Coordinates of C-alpha atoms and ligand atoms in Angstrom, one line a residue:
M14 CA -88.7 123.9 163.8
Q15 CA -89.0 127.8 164.7
S16 CA -88.3 130.8 162.2
S17 CA -85.8 132.7 163.2
E18 CA -88.6 135.3 163.4
Q19 CA -90.2 132.5 165.9
L20 CA -87.0 132.7 167.5
F21 CA -86.1 136.4 167.9
E22 CA -90.1 137.5 168.5
R23 CA -89.5 135.0 171.8
A24 CA -85.6 136.1 172.3
V25 CA -86.4 139.5 173.1
K26 CA -89.0 138.7 175.7
R27 CA -86.2 137.8 178.1
I28 CA -82.8 138.4 176.9
P29 CA -81.0 141.9 176.5
G30 CA -82.5 142.8 172.1
G31 CA -82.3 139.0 172.2
V32 CA -79.1 138.0 171.6
N33 CA -76.4 137.1 174.1
S34 CA -74.1 139.3 172.3
P35 CA -75.1 143.1 170.8
V36 CA -73.6 142.6 167.6
R37 CA -74.9 139.7 166.3
A38 CA -78.3 142.2 166.8
F39 CA -78.4 143.7 163.3
G40 CA -78.8 146.4 165.1
P41 CA -76.5 148.9 162.4
V42 CA -77.5 147.0 159.3
G43 CA -81.2 147.1 159.4
G44 CA -83.3 143.6 159.8
R45 CA -83.7 140.7 162.7
P46 CA -80.9 138.3 163.6
R47 CA -80.7 135.5 161.1
F48 CA -80.8 131.9 164.2
M49 CA -78.4 130.1 162.8
A50 CA -79.1 126.1 163.1
K51 CA -75.8 123.9 161.8
A52 CA -73.1 125.8 159.7
D53 CA -69.7 123.3 157.9
A54 CA -67.2 124.0 156.5
Q55 CA -66.9 127.4 154.9
K56 CA -71.4 127.7 155.4
I57 CA -73.4 127.7 156.8
W58 CA -77.4 127.2 157.5
D59 CA -79.8 129.4 159.5
V60 CA -83.6 127.9 161.2
D61 CA -85.0 128.2 157.9
G62 CA -82.9 126.1 156.0
K63 CA -80.8 129.3 154.0
E64 CA -76.7 128.2 153.2
Y65 CA -74.4 131.0 152.9
T66 CA -71.0 132.0 152.9
D67 CA -70.0 131.9 155.9
Y68 CA -67.0 135.2 155.6
I69 CA -67.7 135.5 159.9
G70 CA -66.7 131.5 161.5
S71 CA -67.7 132.8 164.7
W72 CA -65.5 136.3 164.9
G73 CA -62.2 134.5 164.5
P74 CA -62.6 130.9 165.9
M75 CA -63.2 128.6 162.6
I76 CA -59.5 129.5 160.7
L77 CA -59.6 125.6 159.8
G78 CA -63.8 126.1 158.8
H79 CA -66.4 124.4 160.5
N80 CA -66.7 120.5 161.3
H81 CA -63.6 119.9 161.0
P82 CA -63.6 116.3 161.6
K83 CA -60.6 116.2 164.2
I84 CA -61.6 119.0 165.9
L85 CA -64.9 117.1 166.7
D86 CA -63.0 114.3 167.1
A87 CA -61.2 115.3 169.4
A88 CA -63.9 118.0 171.7
A89 CA -66.2 114.8 171.8
N90 CA -64.1 112.0 173.1
A91 CA -62.7 114.8 175.7
A92 CA -66.3 115.1 176.4
K93 CA -66.1 111.2 177.4
S94 CA -63.6 111.8 180.1
G95 CA -65.6 114.0 181.4
L96 CA -66.6 117.9 181.0
S97 CA -65.2 119.1 184.3
F98 CA -63.2 118.6 186.4
G99 CA -61.7 121.5 188.4
A100 CA -58.2 120.5 188.5
A101 CA -55.3 120.1 186.5
T102 CA -54.9 118.2 183.6
P103 CA -52.6 116.9 180.8
A104 CA -53.7 118.9 178.1
E105 CA -53.6 122.2 180.1
V106 CA -49.3 120.9 179.8
E107 CA -49.4 120.8 176.4
M108 CA -51.7 123.9 175.3
A109 CA -48.9 125.9 177.0
E110 CA -45.6 124.0 175.9
L111 CA -47.3 124.2 172.5
I112 CA -47.5 128.3 173.0
C113 CA -44.7 128.5 174.5
R114 CA -43.2 126.2 171.3
V115 CA -44.8 128.6 168.5
V116 CA -44.7 132.7 170.3
P117 CA -40.6 133.2 171.3
S118 CA -42.3 136.0 173.1
I119 CA -44.1 133.6 175.5
E120 CA -42.6 131.3 178.2
M121 CA -45.4 131.1 181.0
V122 CA -49.0 131.9 179.9
R123 CA -52.8 131.5 181.9
M124 CA -55.7 129.9 180.2
V125 CA -59.2 132.0 181.2
N126 CA -62.4 131.3 179.3
S127 CA -62.4 134.4 176.6
G128 CA -61.3 137.3 175.2
T129 CA -62.4 139.8 178.0
E130 CA -60.4 138.0 180.3
A131 CA -56.8 137.4 179.0
V132 CA -56.9 140.7 178.8
M133 CA -58.0 142.3 181.8
S134 CA -55.2 139.9 183.8
A135 CA -53.1 140.7 181.9
V136 CA -54.0 145.2 182.6
R137 CA -54.1 143.7 185.6
V138 CA -50.6 141.9 185.9
A139 CA -48.8 145.3 184.1
R140 CA -50.1 147.3 187.6
G141 CA -48.9 144.6 189.6
F142 CA -45.3 144.3 187.7
T143 CA -44.4 147.9 187.2
G144 CA -46.1 149.0 190.5
R145 CA -48.6 152.1 188.4
D146 CA -52.2 152.2 187.2
K147 CA -51.9 153.7 184.3
I148 CA -52.7 151.8 181.4
I149 CA -52.5 153.7 177.3
K150 CA -54.7 151.8 174.6
F151 CA -56.3 153.5 171.3
E152 CA -59.4 154.8 169.8
G153 CA -61.5 152.5 167.6
C154 CA -58.9 149.3 169.8
Y155 CA -61.9 147.0 171.3
H156 CA -60.2 145.0 173.8
G157 CA -62.3 143.1 175.5
H158 CA -65.9 144.1 177.5
C159 CA -63.9 144.6 181.3
D160 CA -64.2 148.4 183.6
S161 CA -60.9 149.7 181.8
M162 CA -61.5 148.5 178.5
L163 CA -64.2 150.3 178.6
V164 CA -63.2 154.2 178.5
K165 CA -63.0 156.5 175.3
A166 CA -61.0 160.0 174.7
G167 CA -62.3 162.0 177.2
S168 CA -62.3 165.7 175.0
G169 CA -59.5 167.6 173.8
V170 CA -59.4 169.0 177.6
M171 CA -58.8 166.0 179.5
T172 CA -56.0 163.9 178.9
S173 CA -58.1 161.0 181.3
G174 CA -59.7 159.0 179.7
I175 CA -63.9 159.1 179.8
P176 CA -66.2 156.6 180.7
D177 CA -67.6 154.6 176.8
S178 CA -70.2 152.7 178.9
A179 CA -72.8 153.6 181.4
G180 CA -71.5 151.1 185.0
V181 CA -67.7 152.9 184.5
P182 CA -66.8 154.7 186.7
Q183 CA -64.8 157.6 186.1
G184 CA -62.1 156.6 189.0
C185 CA -60.7 153.2 186.8
A186 CA -61.9 155.0 182.7
Q187 CA -59.4 157.8 184.5
D188 CA -56.2 155.7 184.8
T189 CA -56.9 154.9 180.6
L190 CA -55.3 157.1 178.5
T191 CA -55.8 156.8 174.3
A192 CA -54.1 157.8 172.0
V193 CA -54.4 157.7 168.1
Y194 CA -53.8 154.4 165.6
N195 CA -50.4 154.8 163.5
Q196 CA -50.0 158.2 165.0
I197 CA -46.4 157.3 167.6
E198 CA -46.5 161.1 168.4
S199 CA -49.8 160.9 170.1
V200 CA -48.4 158.4 172.1
E201 CA -45.1 159.6 173.0
K202 CA -47.2 163.5 174.3
L203 CA -49.4 160.3 176.8
F204 CA -46.1 159.2 177.6
A205 CA -45.0 162.4 178.0
D206 CA -48.0 164.3 180.5
H207 CA -47.6 160.9 183.2
P208 CA -43.9 160.4 183.7
D209 CA -43.2 157.7 185.3
Q210 CA -47.0 156.4 185.5
V211 CA -47.4 153.8 182.6
A212 CA -48.4 150.1 183.2
A213 CA -48.7 150.0 180.0
V214 CA -49.7 150.4 176.5
I215 CA -52.2 147.5 174.6
I216 CA -52.4 147.6 171.3
E217 CA -54.4 145.3 168.5
P218 CA -51.3 145.3 166.3
V219 CA -53.7 145.4 163.1
A220 CA -57.5 146.6 164.5
A221 CA -59.3 144.7 163.2
N222 CA -62.5 146.5 165.5
M223 CA -62.6 149.5 163.9
G224 CA -62.3 147.7 160.4
V225 CA -59.7 146.2 159.3
V226 CA -56.7 149.0 159.8
P227 CA -53.3 148.1 159.6
P228 CA -50.5 149.4 161.5
K229 CA -48.2 152.1 159.6
K230 CA -44.8 150.7 158.3
E231 CA -42.4 151.3 161.7
F232 CA -45.2 152.0 163.6
L233 CA -44.9 148.7 165.5
Q234 CA -40.9 148.1 165.7
Q235 CA -41.9 152.8 167.6
L236 CA -44.0 151.5 170.4
R237 CA -41.7 149.0 171.2
A238 CA -39.0 151.3 171.7
L239 CA -41.4 153.9 173.4
C240 CA -41.8 151.4 175.5
S241 CA -39.1 150.1 176.7
K242 CA -37.9 153.9 177.0
H243 CA -40.6 154.6 179.4
K244 CA -39.9 151.4 181.5
A245 CA -43.7 150.6 180.2
L246 CA -45.1 147.3 179.1
L247 CA -45.8 146.5 175.1
I248 CA -49.4 144.2 175.7
F249 CA -50.6 143.2 171.8
D250 CA -53.7 141.8 172.5
E251 CA -53.6 139.3 169.2
V252 CA -57.0 137.8 170.2
I253 CA -57.5 137.8 166.6
T254 CA -54.4 138.0 164.3
G255 CA -52.8 135.8 167.2
F256 CA -53.3 131.5 165.1
R257 CA -54.5 133.7 162.5
M258 CA -51.5 136.3 161.1
G259 CA -49.2 132.9 161.4
L260 CA -48.5 130.9 164.3
S261 CA -46.9 132.9 166.1
G262 CA -49.5 136.0 164.9
A263 CA -48.9 139.6 164.6
Q264 CA -46.0 139.7 166.2
G265 CA -44.7 136.9 164.2
Y266 CA -45.0 138.7 161.6
F267 CA -43.9 142.5 161.6
G268 CA -41.3 140.8 163.6
V269 CA -42.0 143.3 167.1
T270 CA -41.8 141.7 170.6
P271 CA -43.9 142.4 173.2
D272 CA -43.6 141.8 176.6
L273 CA -47.2 140.2 177.5
T274 CA -49.9 139.2 174.8
T275 CA -53.2 138.3 174.6
F276 CA -55.6 134.7 172.9
G277 CA -58.5 134.4 172.2
K278 CA -60.8 132.5 169.8
I279 CA -58.4 130.3 167.3
I280 CA -57.2 129.1 170.8
G281 CA -60.2 127.4 171.7
A282 CA -61.0 126.6 168.4
G283 CA -65.3 127.6 168.8
M284 CA -65.2 126.7 172.0
P285 CA -65.4 129.5 175.4
V286 CA -61.1 130.1 175.8
G287 CA -59.2 133.1 176.2
A288 CA -55.3 133.7 176.8
Y289 CA -53.3 135.3 178.6
G290 CA -48.6 135.3 178.3
G291 CA -44.8 136.8 178.4
R292 CA -42.4 136.4 180.2
R293 CA -41.4 134.8 183.2
D294 CA -40.6 137.8 185.1
I295 CA -43.9 139.5 184.9
M296 CA -45.6 136.3 184.6
E297 CA -44.5 135.3 187.9
M298 CA -46.1 138.3 189.4
V299 CA -49.7 136.0 188.6
S300 CA -50.8 133.9 191.8
P301 CA -50.3 131.3 193.0
V302 CA -47.3 132.5 192.4
G303 CA -47.4 135.5 192.7
P304 CA -49.2 138.8 194.3
V305 CA -51.4 139.4 191.7
Y306 CA -54.7 137.0 192.3
Q307 CA -56.2 135.7 189.5
A308 CA -59.0 132.3 189.4
G309 CA -61.2 130.6 186.8
T310 CA -63.7 127.9 187.6
L311 CA -63.1 126.5 183.9
S312 CA -60.1 127.4 182.9
G313 CA -58.2 125.0 181.0
N314 CA -61.3 122.9 180.5
P315 CA -60.5 119.9 179.7
V316 CA -63.2 119.6 176.3
A317 CA -61.8 123.6 175.4
M318 CA -58.3 122.1 175.5
A319 CA -58.9 119.1 173.6
A320 CA -60.6 121.4 170.7
G321 CA -58.1 124.4 170.9
L322 CA -55.3 121.3 170.7
A323 CA -57.2 120.2 168.2
Q324 CA -57.1 123.0 166.4
L325 CA -53.7 124.4 166.2
R326 CA -51.8 121.0 165.8
I327 CA -52.8 120.7 162.5
L328 CA -52.2 125.2 162.8
E329 CA -48.4 123.9 163.3
E330 CA -48.1 120.4 161.2
H331 CA -49.2 122.8 157.5
P332 CA -48.4 126.1 158.5
E333 CA -49.0 126.0 154.7
I334 CA -52.6 127.1 155.6
Y335 CA -50.9 130.5 156.9
Q336 CA -50.0 130.7 152.4
Y337 CA -52.2 130.1 151.8
T338 CA -55.8 131.6 153.6
E339 CA -52.9 135.0 153.3
Q340 CA -52.9 134.8 149.1
L341 CA -57.3 134.4 149.9
G342 CA -57.0 137.1 151.0
R343 CA -54.3 139.9 148.9
R344 CA -57.1 138.8 146.0
Y345 CA -60.1 140.2 148.3
R346 CA -58.1 142.6 148.4
K347 CA -57.1 142.9 144.9
G348 CA -59.9 141.9 142.7
I349 CA -61.8 144.9 145.3
S350 CA -59.2 147.4 143.9
E351 CA -59.8 147.2 141.3
I352 CA -63.8 146.9 141.4
I353 CA -63.9 150.3 143.0
E354 CA -61.1 151.5 139.6
Q355 CA -63.5 150.6 137.2
T356 CA -66.5 151.4 139.4
G357 CA -65.5 154.4 140.7
A358 CA -67.7 153.5 143.9
A359 CA -66.3 155.4 147.4
C360 CA -65.4 152.4 149.2
R361 CA -61.1 151.7 151.1
V362 CA -59.7 148.3 151.3
T363 CA -57.8 147.4 153.9
G364 CA -56.7 144.6 155.1
A365 CA -53.8 142.3 156.1
G366 CA -53.1 138.2 155.6
S367 CA -56.8 137.0 155.8
L368 CA -58.4 140.1 157.5
S369 CA -60.0 142.2 155.6
C370 CA -62.1 145.2 155.4
L371 CA -64.6 146.8 152.1
F372 CA -64.6 150.7 153.8
F373 CA -67.9 152.8 152.3
T374 CA -65.7 155.7 152.3
G375 CA -63.6 157.2 150.0
Q376 CA -61.1 158.5 152.2
E377 CA -57.5 156.7 153.1
V378 CA -58.4 154.0 156.5
T379 CA -55.4 155.1 159.2
D380 CA -57.2 155.7 162.3
Y381 CA -60.7 155.5 164.7
Q382 CA -61.4 158.9 162.9
S383 CA -60.8 158.3 159.3
A384 CA -61.9 155.1 159.8
K385 CA -65.6 157.0 160.9
T386 CA -66.2 158.5 157.5
S387 CA -67.7 155.1 156.6
D388 CA -71.3 155.8 154.4
T389 CA -73.3 153.5 157.3
K390 CA -76.5 153.4 155.6
R391 CA -74.7 152.6 152.3
F392 CA -72.4 149.9 154.1
A393 CA -76.1 148.5 155.4
A394 CA -77.3 148.3 152.4
Y395 CA -74.5 146.5 151.1
F396 CA -75.1 143.8 154.3
R397 CA -79.3 143.5 153.9
Y398 CA -77.8 142.7 149.5
M399 CA -75.1 140.2 150.3
L400 CA -77.7 138.5 152.9
E401 CA -79.6 138.1 150.3
N402 CA -77.2 136.6 147.7
G403 CA -76.3 133.7 150.7
I404 CA -73.2 135.8 152.0
Y405 CA -73.3 135.8 155.6
L406 CA -70.8 139.8 156.3
A407 CA -70.1 140.8 160.0
P408 CA -73.4 143.5 160.7
S409 CA -71.4 146.0 161.3
Q410 CA -68.9 148.4 159.4
F411 CA -66.5 148.4 162.0
E412 CA -65.7 145.0 161.7
A413 CA -64.2 142.6 159.4
I414 CA -63.8 139.5 156.8
F415 CA -62.9 136.4 158.7
F416 CA -61.1 134.4 155.6
S417 CA -60.5 130.2 156.2
N418 CA -58.2 127.5 154.7
A419 CA -61.8 126.9 153.7
H420 CA -62.9 129.2 151.6
T421 CA -61.8 128.5 148.2
E422 CA -60.9 130.7 144.9
A423 CA -64.5 130.1 143.7
D424 CA -65.6 131.8 146.5
I425 CA -63.6 134.8 146.6
D426 CA -64.7 135.4 143.0
R427 CA -68.1 134.8 143.7
L428 CA -67.7 137.7 146.8
L429 CA -65.9 140.2 144.0
S430 CA -68.8 139.4 141.8
L431 CA -71.1 140.3 143.5
T432 CA -69.5 143.2 145.4
E433 CA -69.1 143.5 141.8
S434 CA -73.3 143.5 141.0
F435 CA -73.5 146.0 143.9
L436 CA -71.3 149.2 143.6
S437 CA -72.0 149.2 140.2
H438 CA -75.7 149.9 140.8
E439 CA -76.0 151.4 143.8
Ligands
KE4_511 P1 -64.1 138.2 174.0 O1 -64.6 138.1 175.5 O2 -64.9 138.3 172.8 O3 -64.4 136.6 173.7 O4 -63.0 138.7 173.0 C1 -62.6 140.2 173.8 C2 -61.5 141.1 172.5 C3 -61.2 140.8 172.7 N1 -59.8 141.5 171.3 C4 -60.2 141.6 170.8 C5 -58.8 141.9 169.8 C6 -61.6 140.8 170.1 O5 -61.0 141.3 169.6 C7 -62.2 140.4 171.0 C8 -63.8 140.7 170.6 N2 -64.3 140.3 169.1 C9 -65.8 140.4 168.9 C10 -65.5 140.7 167.5 N3 -65.6 142.5 167.0 C11 -65.9 139.7 169.6 C12 -68.1 139.6 168.9 C13 -68.6 140.1 170.3 O6 -68.1 140.6 171.1 O7 -69.4 139.3 170.3

């Protein structure tokens, strides 16, 4: 097999940046991406045969680790009966019933093929249900790449959004308003400035795309109350937190009930799956029952459903997995706090459950602006040091560390000792 170098030389000629998703390109950390050949449990091997402990886990889906035998068997057996029919199948009913059983806020759910598709559809349903156009999102939260979510805060004078990507028309961006994470006042102001115009507020209940920024105490509860007061829908984007913070996700962990929820990642166990769901009266707006159109050739794909169901059934049968993965997260955060104390390093550690982040800044991180005070050059040096020592972290300061049921306490302790070595000598 060719080396990562050789493969990358070929890839860049035929794929933009040589990758099929930008974050994989190692842009912020320098060097060239490793091309991966195989993974198992908490390990991953590149095409050059180098072994790493994997703390990306495909960006969240691998909460049970890679190659769980029951998941592989389920997908393989389903594949033998046919890869896709474009017709209703029993597995889709099983999946819908399971999600509705374990996530109390969800009375109906529609399967799609990615988190982006789930968010795009949920936003459309919210607009169709309320008859309103504006959506409030939070600076630093990422909700996939649909046009209305690729919008950043307008300059101080502008309250409506400005495109955060070429190709997003102002006509679209202007209906997306941006608030500040953990600052309820910023949301109150947007509602006041746009009375009866806001269809929904969408939030990552634990922000994990600006590094990991948990919600301040009561913030989610305040957001819930504000949406109810203004008759706007509250959308929890649980593409990362869903089935990771617990069976009923962050909404169960924090005890806050959204009107709509989006899922991805874990519900597909590594196969392309997304979903959106919520209150029955809202979801019955969706075609073919209601006037909001949404469709997909491979939605509810039988192989993807089989893999996702296998993973969710294991999580439902073994909820102790959540105590274990949270304990790994706490072990990591406690260890890092002690290392920061001992070394005096200008770092902050954040996290919730099995999600964590090491910020290379001395400031407390509570939102996007404070996250951006991180020294990304220091992070890049840390990333390269860890990679050389067989630790595969997200190649960006503004992502998460994902702990899984396959990681061990010894893995965490090695992650901590290597981090201490780096911070002691940087
Ligand atoms: P996908 O379309 O990538 O399946 O999901 C989009 C999405 C939606 N909502 C949240 C909260 C998300 O984190 C994501 C995607 N997460 C990134 C990682 N931070 C995916 C990795 C990538 O873009 O390659």
